[in-house]
C-alpha positions as a printed NumPy array, in Angstrom:
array([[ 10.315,   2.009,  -7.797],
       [  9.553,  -1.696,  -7.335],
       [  5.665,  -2.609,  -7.262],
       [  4.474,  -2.472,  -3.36 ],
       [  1.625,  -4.862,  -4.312],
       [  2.6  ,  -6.902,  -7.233],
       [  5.964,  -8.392,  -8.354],
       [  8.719,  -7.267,  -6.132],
       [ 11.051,  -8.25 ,  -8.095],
       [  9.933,  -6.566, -11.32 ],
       [ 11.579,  -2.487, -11.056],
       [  8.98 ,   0.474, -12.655],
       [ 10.69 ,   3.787, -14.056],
       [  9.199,   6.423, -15.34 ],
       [  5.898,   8.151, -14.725],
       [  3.243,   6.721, -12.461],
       [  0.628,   4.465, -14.479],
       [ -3.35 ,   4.457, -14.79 ],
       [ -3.422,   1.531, -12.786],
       [ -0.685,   2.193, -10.403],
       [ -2.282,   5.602,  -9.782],
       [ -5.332,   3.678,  -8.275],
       [ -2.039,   1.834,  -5.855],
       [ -0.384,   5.153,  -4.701],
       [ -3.423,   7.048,  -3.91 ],
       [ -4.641,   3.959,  -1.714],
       [ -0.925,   3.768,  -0.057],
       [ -1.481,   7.984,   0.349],
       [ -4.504,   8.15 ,   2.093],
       [ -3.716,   4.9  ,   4.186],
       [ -0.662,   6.383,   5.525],
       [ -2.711,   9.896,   6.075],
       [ -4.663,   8.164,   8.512],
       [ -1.396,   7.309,  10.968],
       [ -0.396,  10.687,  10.166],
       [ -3.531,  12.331,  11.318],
       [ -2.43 ,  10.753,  14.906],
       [  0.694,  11.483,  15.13 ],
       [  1.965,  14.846,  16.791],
       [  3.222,  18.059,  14.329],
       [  2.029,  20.756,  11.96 ],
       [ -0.061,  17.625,   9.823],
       [ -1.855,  16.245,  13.106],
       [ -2.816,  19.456,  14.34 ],
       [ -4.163,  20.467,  10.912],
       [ -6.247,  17.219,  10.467],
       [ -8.617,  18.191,  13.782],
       [ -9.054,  21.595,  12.856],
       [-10.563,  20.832,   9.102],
       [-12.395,  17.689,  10.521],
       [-14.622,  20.122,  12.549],
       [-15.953,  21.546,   9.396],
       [-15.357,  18.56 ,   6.911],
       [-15.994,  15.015,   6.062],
       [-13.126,  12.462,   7.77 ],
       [-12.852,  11.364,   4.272],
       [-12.011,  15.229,   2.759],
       [ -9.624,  15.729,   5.324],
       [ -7.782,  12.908,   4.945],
       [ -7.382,  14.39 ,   1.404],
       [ -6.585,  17.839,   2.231],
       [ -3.526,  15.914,   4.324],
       [ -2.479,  13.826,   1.857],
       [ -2.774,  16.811,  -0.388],
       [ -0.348,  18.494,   2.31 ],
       [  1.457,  15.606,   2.173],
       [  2.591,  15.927,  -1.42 ],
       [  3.233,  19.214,  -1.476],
       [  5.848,  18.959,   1.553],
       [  7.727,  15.639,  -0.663],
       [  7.766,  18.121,  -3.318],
       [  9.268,  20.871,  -1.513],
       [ 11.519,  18.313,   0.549],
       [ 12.856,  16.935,  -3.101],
       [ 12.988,  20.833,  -4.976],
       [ 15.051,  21.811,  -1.805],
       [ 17.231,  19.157,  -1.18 ],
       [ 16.059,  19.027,   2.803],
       [ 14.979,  16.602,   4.873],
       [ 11.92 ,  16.691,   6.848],
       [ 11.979,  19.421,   9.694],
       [  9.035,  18.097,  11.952],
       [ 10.189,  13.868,  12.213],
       [ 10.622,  12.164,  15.708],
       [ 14.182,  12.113,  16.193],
       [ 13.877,   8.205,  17.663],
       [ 11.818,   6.993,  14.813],
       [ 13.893,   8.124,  12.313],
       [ 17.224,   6.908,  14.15 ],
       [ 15.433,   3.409,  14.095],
       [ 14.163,   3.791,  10.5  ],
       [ 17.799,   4.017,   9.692],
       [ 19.588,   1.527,  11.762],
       [ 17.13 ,  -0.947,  10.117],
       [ 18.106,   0.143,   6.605],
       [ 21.42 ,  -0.138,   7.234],
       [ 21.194,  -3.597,   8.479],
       [ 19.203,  -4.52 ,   5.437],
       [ 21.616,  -3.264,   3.01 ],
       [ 24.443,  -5.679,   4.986],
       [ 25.683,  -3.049,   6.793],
       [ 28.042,  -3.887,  10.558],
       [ 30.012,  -2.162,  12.612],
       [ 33.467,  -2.354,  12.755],
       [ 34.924,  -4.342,  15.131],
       [ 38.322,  -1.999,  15.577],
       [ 37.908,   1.912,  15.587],
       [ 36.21 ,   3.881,  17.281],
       [ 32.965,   2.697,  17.794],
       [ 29.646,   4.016,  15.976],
       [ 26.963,   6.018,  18.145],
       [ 23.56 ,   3.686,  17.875],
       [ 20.349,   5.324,  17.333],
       [ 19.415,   5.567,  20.603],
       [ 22.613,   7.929,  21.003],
       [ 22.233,   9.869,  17.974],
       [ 17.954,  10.714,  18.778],
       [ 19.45 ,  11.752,  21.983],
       [ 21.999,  14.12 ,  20.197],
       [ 18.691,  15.912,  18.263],
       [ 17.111,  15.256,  14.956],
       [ 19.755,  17.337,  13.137],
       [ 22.233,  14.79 ,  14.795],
       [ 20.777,  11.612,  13.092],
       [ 20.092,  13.58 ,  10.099],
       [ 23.763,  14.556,  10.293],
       [ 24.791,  10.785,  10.819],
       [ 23.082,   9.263,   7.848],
       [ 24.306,  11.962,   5.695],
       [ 21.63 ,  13.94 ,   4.957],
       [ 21.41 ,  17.876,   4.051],
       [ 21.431,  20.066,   6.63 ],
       [ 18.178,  20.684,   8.12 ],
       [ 17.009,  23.99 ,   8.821],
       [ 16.855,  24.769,  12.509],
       [ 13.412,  26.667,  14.491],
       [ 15.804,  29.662,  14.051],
       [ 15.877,  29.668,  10.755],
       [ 12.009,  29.073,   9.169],
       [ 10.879,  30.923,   7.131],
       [  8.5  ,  33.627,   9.862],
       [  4.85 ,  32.375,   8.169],
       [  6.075,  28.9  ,   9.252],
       [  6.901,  30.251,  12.485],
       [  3.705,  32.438,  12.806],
       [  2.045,  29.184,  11.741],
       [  3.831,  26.734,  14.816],
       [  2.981,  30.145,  17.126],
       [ -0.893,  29.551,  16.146],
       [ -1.06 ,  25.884,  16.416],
       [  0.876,  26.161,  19.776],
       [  3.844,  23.982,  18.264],
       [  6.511,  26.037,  19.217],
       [  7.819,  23.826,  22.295],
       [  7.218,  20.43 ,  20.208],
       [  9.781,  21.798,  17.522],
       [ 12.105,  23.043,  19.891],
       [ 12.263,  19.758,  21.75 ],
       [ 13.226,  18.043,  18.337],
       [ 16.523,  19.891,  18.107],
       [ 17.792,  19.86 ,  21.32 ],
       [ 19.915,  17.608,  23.559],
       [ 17.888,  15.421,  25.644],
       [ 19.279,  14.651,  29.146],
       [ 20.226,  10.849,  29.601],
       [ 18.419,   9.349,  32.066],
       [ 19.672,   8.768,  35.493],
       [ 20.944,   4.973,  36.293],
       [ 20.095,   5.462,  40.327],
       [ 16.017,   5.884,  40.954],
       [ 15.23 ,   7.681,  43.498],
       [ 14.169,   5.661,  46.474],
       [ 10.365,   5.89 ,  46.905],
       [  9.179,   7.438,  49.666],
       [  7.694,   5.509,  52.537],
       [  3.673,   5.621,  52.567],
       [  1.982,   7.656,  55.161],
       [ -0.379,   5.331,  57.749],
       [ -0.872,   1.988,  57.481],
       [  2.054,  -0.199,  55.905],
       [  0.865,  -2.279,  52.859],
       [ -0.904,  -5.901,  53.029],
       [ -2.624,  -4.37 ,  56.263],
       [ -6.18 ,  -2.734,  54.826],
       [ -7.452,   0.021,  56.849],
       [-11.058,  -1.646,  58.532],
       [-12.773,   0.874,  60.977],
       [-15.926,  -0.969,  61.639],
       [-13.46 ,  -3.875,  63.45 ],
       [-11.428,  -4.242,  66.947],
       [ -9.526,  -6.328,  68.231],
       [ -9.509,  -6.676,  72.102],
       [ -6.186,  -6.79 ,  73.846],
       [ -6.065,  -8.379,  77.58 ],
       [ -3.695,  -6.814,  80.105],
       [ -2.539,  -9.993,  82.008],
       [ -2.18 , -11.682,  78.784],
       [ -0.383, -10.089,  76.089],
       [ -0.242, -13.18 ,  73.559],
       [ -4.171, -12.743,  73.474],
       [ -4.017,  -9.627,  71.114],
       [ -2.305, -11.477,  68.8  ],
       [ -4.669, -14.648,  68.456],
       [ -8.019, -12.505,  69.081],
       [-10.784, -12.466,  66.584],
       [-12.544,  -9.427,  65.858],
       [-15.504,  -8.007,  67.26 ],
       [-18.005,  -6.162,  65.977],
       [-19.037,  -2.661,  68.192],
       [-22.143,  -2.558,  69.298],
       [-22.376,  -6.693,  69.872],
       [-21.137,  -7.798,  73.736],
       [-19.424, -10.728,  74.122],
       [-21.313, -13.553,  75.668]])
Protein backbone atom coordinates (compact mmCIF):
# COMPACT_ATOMS: atom_id res chain seq x y z
CA UNK A 1 0.00 0.00 0.00
CA UNK A 2 1.98 3.12 -0.92
CA UNK A 3 1.72 6.11 1.72
CA UNK A 4 -1.41 8.46 0.55
CA UNK A 5 0.26 11.35 2.45
CA UNK A 6 3.91 10.82 2.60
CA UNK A 7 6.42 9.28 0.13
CA UNK A 8 4.67 7.85 -2.82
CA UNK A 9 7.22 6.23 -3.87
CA UNK A 10 8.16 4.36 -0.68
CA UNK A 11 5.60 0.78 -0.71
CA UNK A 12 4.21 -0.32 3.15
CA UNK A 13 3.36 -4.17 3.72
CA UNK A 14 2.19 -5.58 6.46
CA UNK A 15 -0.10 -4.46 9.24
CA UNK A 16 -1.32 -0.90 9.56
CA UNK A 17 1.07 1.28 11.90
CA UNK A 18 0.45 3.56 15.12
CA UNK A 19 0.96 6.43 13.10
CA UNK A 20 -0.60 5.38 9.92
CA UNK A 21 -3.66 4.36 11.96
CA UNK A 22 -4.09 8.15 12.83
CA UNK A 23 -3.89 8.44 8.36
CA UNK A 24 -6.58 5.75 7.59
CA UNK A 25 -9.05 6.68 10.13
CA UNK A 26 -8.82 10.43 8.82
CA UNK A 27 -9.08 9.05 5.00
CA UNK A 28 -12.31 6.76 6.63
CA UNK A 29 -14.30 9.25 8.06
CA UNK A 30 -13.46 11.85 5.22
CA UNK A 31 -14.75 9.61 2.64
CA UNK A 32 -17.93 8.77 5.10
CA UNK A 33 -18.92 12.17 4.69
CA UNK A 34 -19.41 11.84 0.56
CA UNK A 35 -20.88 8.65 1.37
CA UNK A 36 -23.47 9.96 3.70
CA UNK A 37 -24.74 11.92 0.37
CA UNK A 38 -24.72 9.65 -1.91
CA UNK A 39 -27.89 7.38 -2.65
CA UNK A 40 -28.01 3.40 -1.19
CA UNK A 41 -28.37 1.29 1.93
CA UNK A 42 -25.20 3.69 3.64
CA UNK A 43 -27.00 7.14 2.76
CA UNK A 44 -30.23 6.14 3.91
CA UNK A 45 -28.75 4.77 7.15
CA UNK A 46 -26.70 7.99 7.90
CA UNK A 47 -30.22 10.24 8.24
CA UNK A 48 -31.93 7.84 10.23
CA UNK A 49 -29.06 7.60 13.18
CA UNK A 50 -28.36 11.42 12.75
CA UNK A 51 -31.90 12.04 14.17
CA UNK A 52 -30.89 10.51 17.39
CA UNK A 53 -27.00 11.04 17.28
CA UNK A 54 -24.16 13.40 17.04
CA UNK A 55 -23.06 14.11 13.04
CA UNK A 56 -19.78 13.13 14.37
CA UNK A 57 -21.10 9.39 15.85
CA UNK A 58 -22.76 8.75 12.79
CA UNK A 59 -20.21 9.34 10.63
CA UNK A 60 -18.59 6.55 12.75
CA UNK A 61 -21.31 4.15 12.85
CA UNK A 62 -20.87 4.50 8.72
CA UNK A 63 -17.49 4.16 8.55
CA UNK A 64 -17.95 1.37 11.01
CA UNK A 65 -20.48 -0.03 8.25
CA UNK A 66 -18.07 0.74 5.96
CA UNK A 67 -15.49 -1.75 7.15
CA UNK A 68 -17.50 -4.34 7.80
CA UNK A 69 -18.94 -4.41 4.06
CA UNK A 70 -14.74 -4.33 2.70
CA UNK A 71 -14.50 -7.17 4.96
CA UNK A 72 -17.30 -9.10 3.75
CA UNK A 73 -16.59 -7.86 0.04
CA UNK A 74 -12.78 -9.36 0.53
CA UNK A 75 -14.02 -12.86 2.77
CA UNK A 76 -16.50 -13.35 -0.21
CA UNK A 77 -14.71 -12.64 -3.12
CA UNK A 78 -17.71 -10.08 -4.44
CA UNK A 79 -17.79 -6.91 -5.55
CA UNK A 80 -19.91 -4.25 -4.25
CA UNK A 81 -23.75 -4.84 -4.93
CA UNK A 82 -25.10 -1.19 -4.34
CA UNK A 83 -22.22 1.04 -6.80
CA UNK A 84 -23.48 3.45 -9.61
CA UNK A 85 -23.04 1.54 -12.63
CA UNK A 86 -21.54 4.97 -14.51
CA UNK A 87 -19.14 5.76 -11.79
CA UNK A 88 -17.67 2.65 -11.64
CA UNK A 89 -17.46 2.25 -15.61
CA UNK A 90 -15.46 5.63 -15.38
CA UNK A 91 -13.42 4.56 -12.32
CA UNK A 92 -12.23 1.85 -14.59
CA UNK A 93 -11.66 3.34 -17.94
CA UNK A 94 -9.36 5.74 -15.99
CA UNK A 95 -7.37 2.88 -14.46
CA UNK A 96 -6.93 1.34 -17.44
CA UNK A 97 -5.55 4.32 -19.11
CA UNK A 98 -3.19 4.79 -16.24
CA UNK A 99 -1.79 1.43 -16.34
CA UNK A 100 -0.98 2.19 -20.40
CA UNK A 101 -3.76 0.49 -21.45
CA UNK A 102 -5.39 1.28 -25.60
CA UNK A 103 -7.59 -0.15 -27.65
CA UNK A 104 -6.83 -2.05 -30.44
CA UNK A 105 -6.89 -0.56 -33.53
CA UNK A 106 -8.05 -3.97 -35.59
CA UNK A 107 -10.76 -6.31 -33.95
CA UNK A 108 -13.64 -5.84 -32.91
CA UNK A 109 -13.90 -2.87 -31.09
CA UNK A 110 -14.19 -2.54 -27.11
CA UNK A 111 -17.65 -1.29 -25.56
CA UNK A 112 -16.62 2.20 -23.59
CA UNK A 113 -18.01 2.82 -20.27
CA UNK A 114 -20.70 4.66 -21.26
CA UNK A 115 -21.88 1.34 -23.13
CA UNK A 116 -21.10 -1.05 -20.53
CA UNK A 117 -23.15 1.33 -17.40
CA UNK A 118 -25.81 1.15 -19.95
CA UNK A 119 -25.58 -2.75 -20.13
CA UNK A 120 -26.10 -2.79 -15.93
CA UNK A 121 -23.63 -2.86 -13.14
CA UNK A 122 -23.17 -6.64 -13.47
CA UNK A 123 -22.12 -5.72 -17.14
CA UNK A 124 -19.09 -3.48 -16.17
CA UNK A 125 -18.42 -5.69 -13.35
CA UNK A 126 -18.43 -8.48 -15.94
CA UNK A 127 -16.07 -6.36 -18.29
CA UNK A 128 -13.29 -5.63 -15.87
CA UNK A 129 -13.30 -9.11 -14.73
CA UNK A 130 -14.66 -9.13 -11.60
CA UNK A 131 -16.69 -12.01 -9.61
CA UNK A 132 -19.99 -12.33 -10.29
CA UNK A 133 -22.16 -10.12 -8.40
CA UNK A 134 -25.11 -11.30 -6.77
CA UNK A 135 -28.30 -10.09 -8.40
CA UNK A 136 -31.71 -8.39 -6.19
CA UNK A 137 -32.89 -12.02 -6.78
CA UNK A 138 -30.53 -13.52 -5.03
CA UNK A 139 -29.82 -11.49 -1.40
CA UNK A 140 -29.84 -12.93 1.20
CA UNK A 141 -34.10 -12.08 2.45
CA UNK A 142 -32.83 -9.79 5.75
CA UNK A 143 -31.02 -7.75 3.05
CA UNK A 144 -34.06 -7.72 1.11
CA UNK A 145 -36.42 -7.09 4.13
CA UNK A 146 -33.84 -4.40 4.88
CA UNK A 147 -34.02 -2.50 1.01
CA UNK A 148 -38.13 -3.23 1.55
CA UNK A 149 -37.85 -0.93 4.86
CA UNK A 150 -35.63 1.73 3.60
CA UNK A 151 -37.80 1.85 0.38
CA UNK A 152 -34.64 0.84 -1.81
CA UNK A 153 -36.13 -1.72 -3.68
CA UNK A 154 -36.57 0.31 -7.11
CA UNK A 155 -32.94 2.01 -6.66
CA UNK A 156 -31.39 -1.63 -6.70
CA UNK A 157 -33.42 -2.82 -9.35
CA UNK A 158 -32.52 0.08 -11.60
CA UNK A 159 -28.73 -0.87 -11.06
CA UNK A 160 -29.10 -4.19 -12.84
CA UNK A 161 -31.10 -3.52 -15.57
CA UNK A 162 -30.75 -2.32 -19.18
CA UNK A 163 -31.20 1.27 -19.50
CA UNK A 164 -32.89 2.49 -22.74
CA UNK A 165 -30.47 4.64 -25.00
CA UNK A 166 -31.61 7.81 -25.46
CA UNK A 167 -33.40 8.95 -28.48
CA UNK A 168 -31.17 11.05 -31.18
CA UNK A 169 -34.55 13.02 -32.56
CA UNK A 170 -36.15 15.48 -29.63
CA UNK A 171 -39.33 15.89 -29.80
CA UNK A 172 -40.33 19.18 -31.29
CA UNK A 173 -41.60 21.52 -28.53
CA UNK A 174 -44.85 22.43 -28.60
CA UNK A 175 -45.93 25.87 -29.68
CA UNK A 176 -46.88 28.24 -26.57
CA UNK A 177 -50.44 29.06 -26.00
CA UNK A 178 -51.24 33.17 -26.38
CA UNK A 179 -48.92 35.57 -26.98
CA UNK A 180 -45.71 34.55 -29.11
CA UNK A 181 -42.40 35.31 -27.24
CA UNK A 182 -40.48 38.86 -27.20
CA UNK A 183 -44.18 40.31 -27.12
CA UNK A 184 -45.00 40.74 -23.06
CA UNK A 185 -48.55 40.57 -22.25
CA UNK A 186 -49.40 44.60 -20.97
CA UNK A 187 -53.20 45.05 -20.13
CA UNK A 188 -53.11 48.47 -18.69
CA UNK A 189 -51.93 49.70 -22.55
CA UNK A 190 -53.75 50.26 -26.14
CA UNK A 191 -52.87 51.06 -29.01
CA UNK A 192 -55.39 52.99 -31.25
CA UNK A 193 -55.86 51.82 -34.79
CA UNK A 194 -57.43 54.45 -37.45
CA UNK A 195 -59.78 53.09 -40.11
CA UNK A 196 -58.76 55.34 -43.11
CA UNK A 197 -55.26 54.82 -42.20
CA UNK A 198 -54.02 51.49 -41.58
CA UNK A 199 -50.12 52.34 -41.35
CA UNK A 200 -51.19 54.38 -38.14
CA UNK A 201 -51.55 51.19 -35.92
CA UNK A 202 -48.30 50.36 -36.60
CA UNK A 203 -46.44 53.74 -35.67
CA UNK A 204 -49.03 54.62 -32.71
CA UNK A 205 -47.86 55.16 -29.22
CA UNK A 206 -49.75 53.89 -26.44
CA UNK A 207 -52.32 55.36 -24.46
CA UNK A 208 -53.17 55.08 -21.21
CA UNK A 209 -57.31 54.36 -20.45
CA UNK A 210 -58.83 56.66 -18.63
CA UNK A 211 -56.52 59.80 -20.16
CA UNK A 212 -58.28 61.48 -23.59
CA UNK A 213 -56.23 62.56 -26.10
CA UNK A 214 -55.85 66.26 -26.45
Amino acid sequence: MRSALGNTSRLQDGCITKAGSSQARWLLTQSCQHVARRPGPLGAFFPRLAKRKNRQVAIVAVARKLITIAFLMLKNNEPYRYAKPMWVAQKFAALDRAAGGKTPRSGKRQAGPTAQARAGLAAVYAGAGLPKVASPEELPKGEQRMLEQRKLTSFVGDLYELASRPSATQPEAAEPMGRPAGRPRCPFFYVSADADNPGAAAGAMPQTPGFAEG
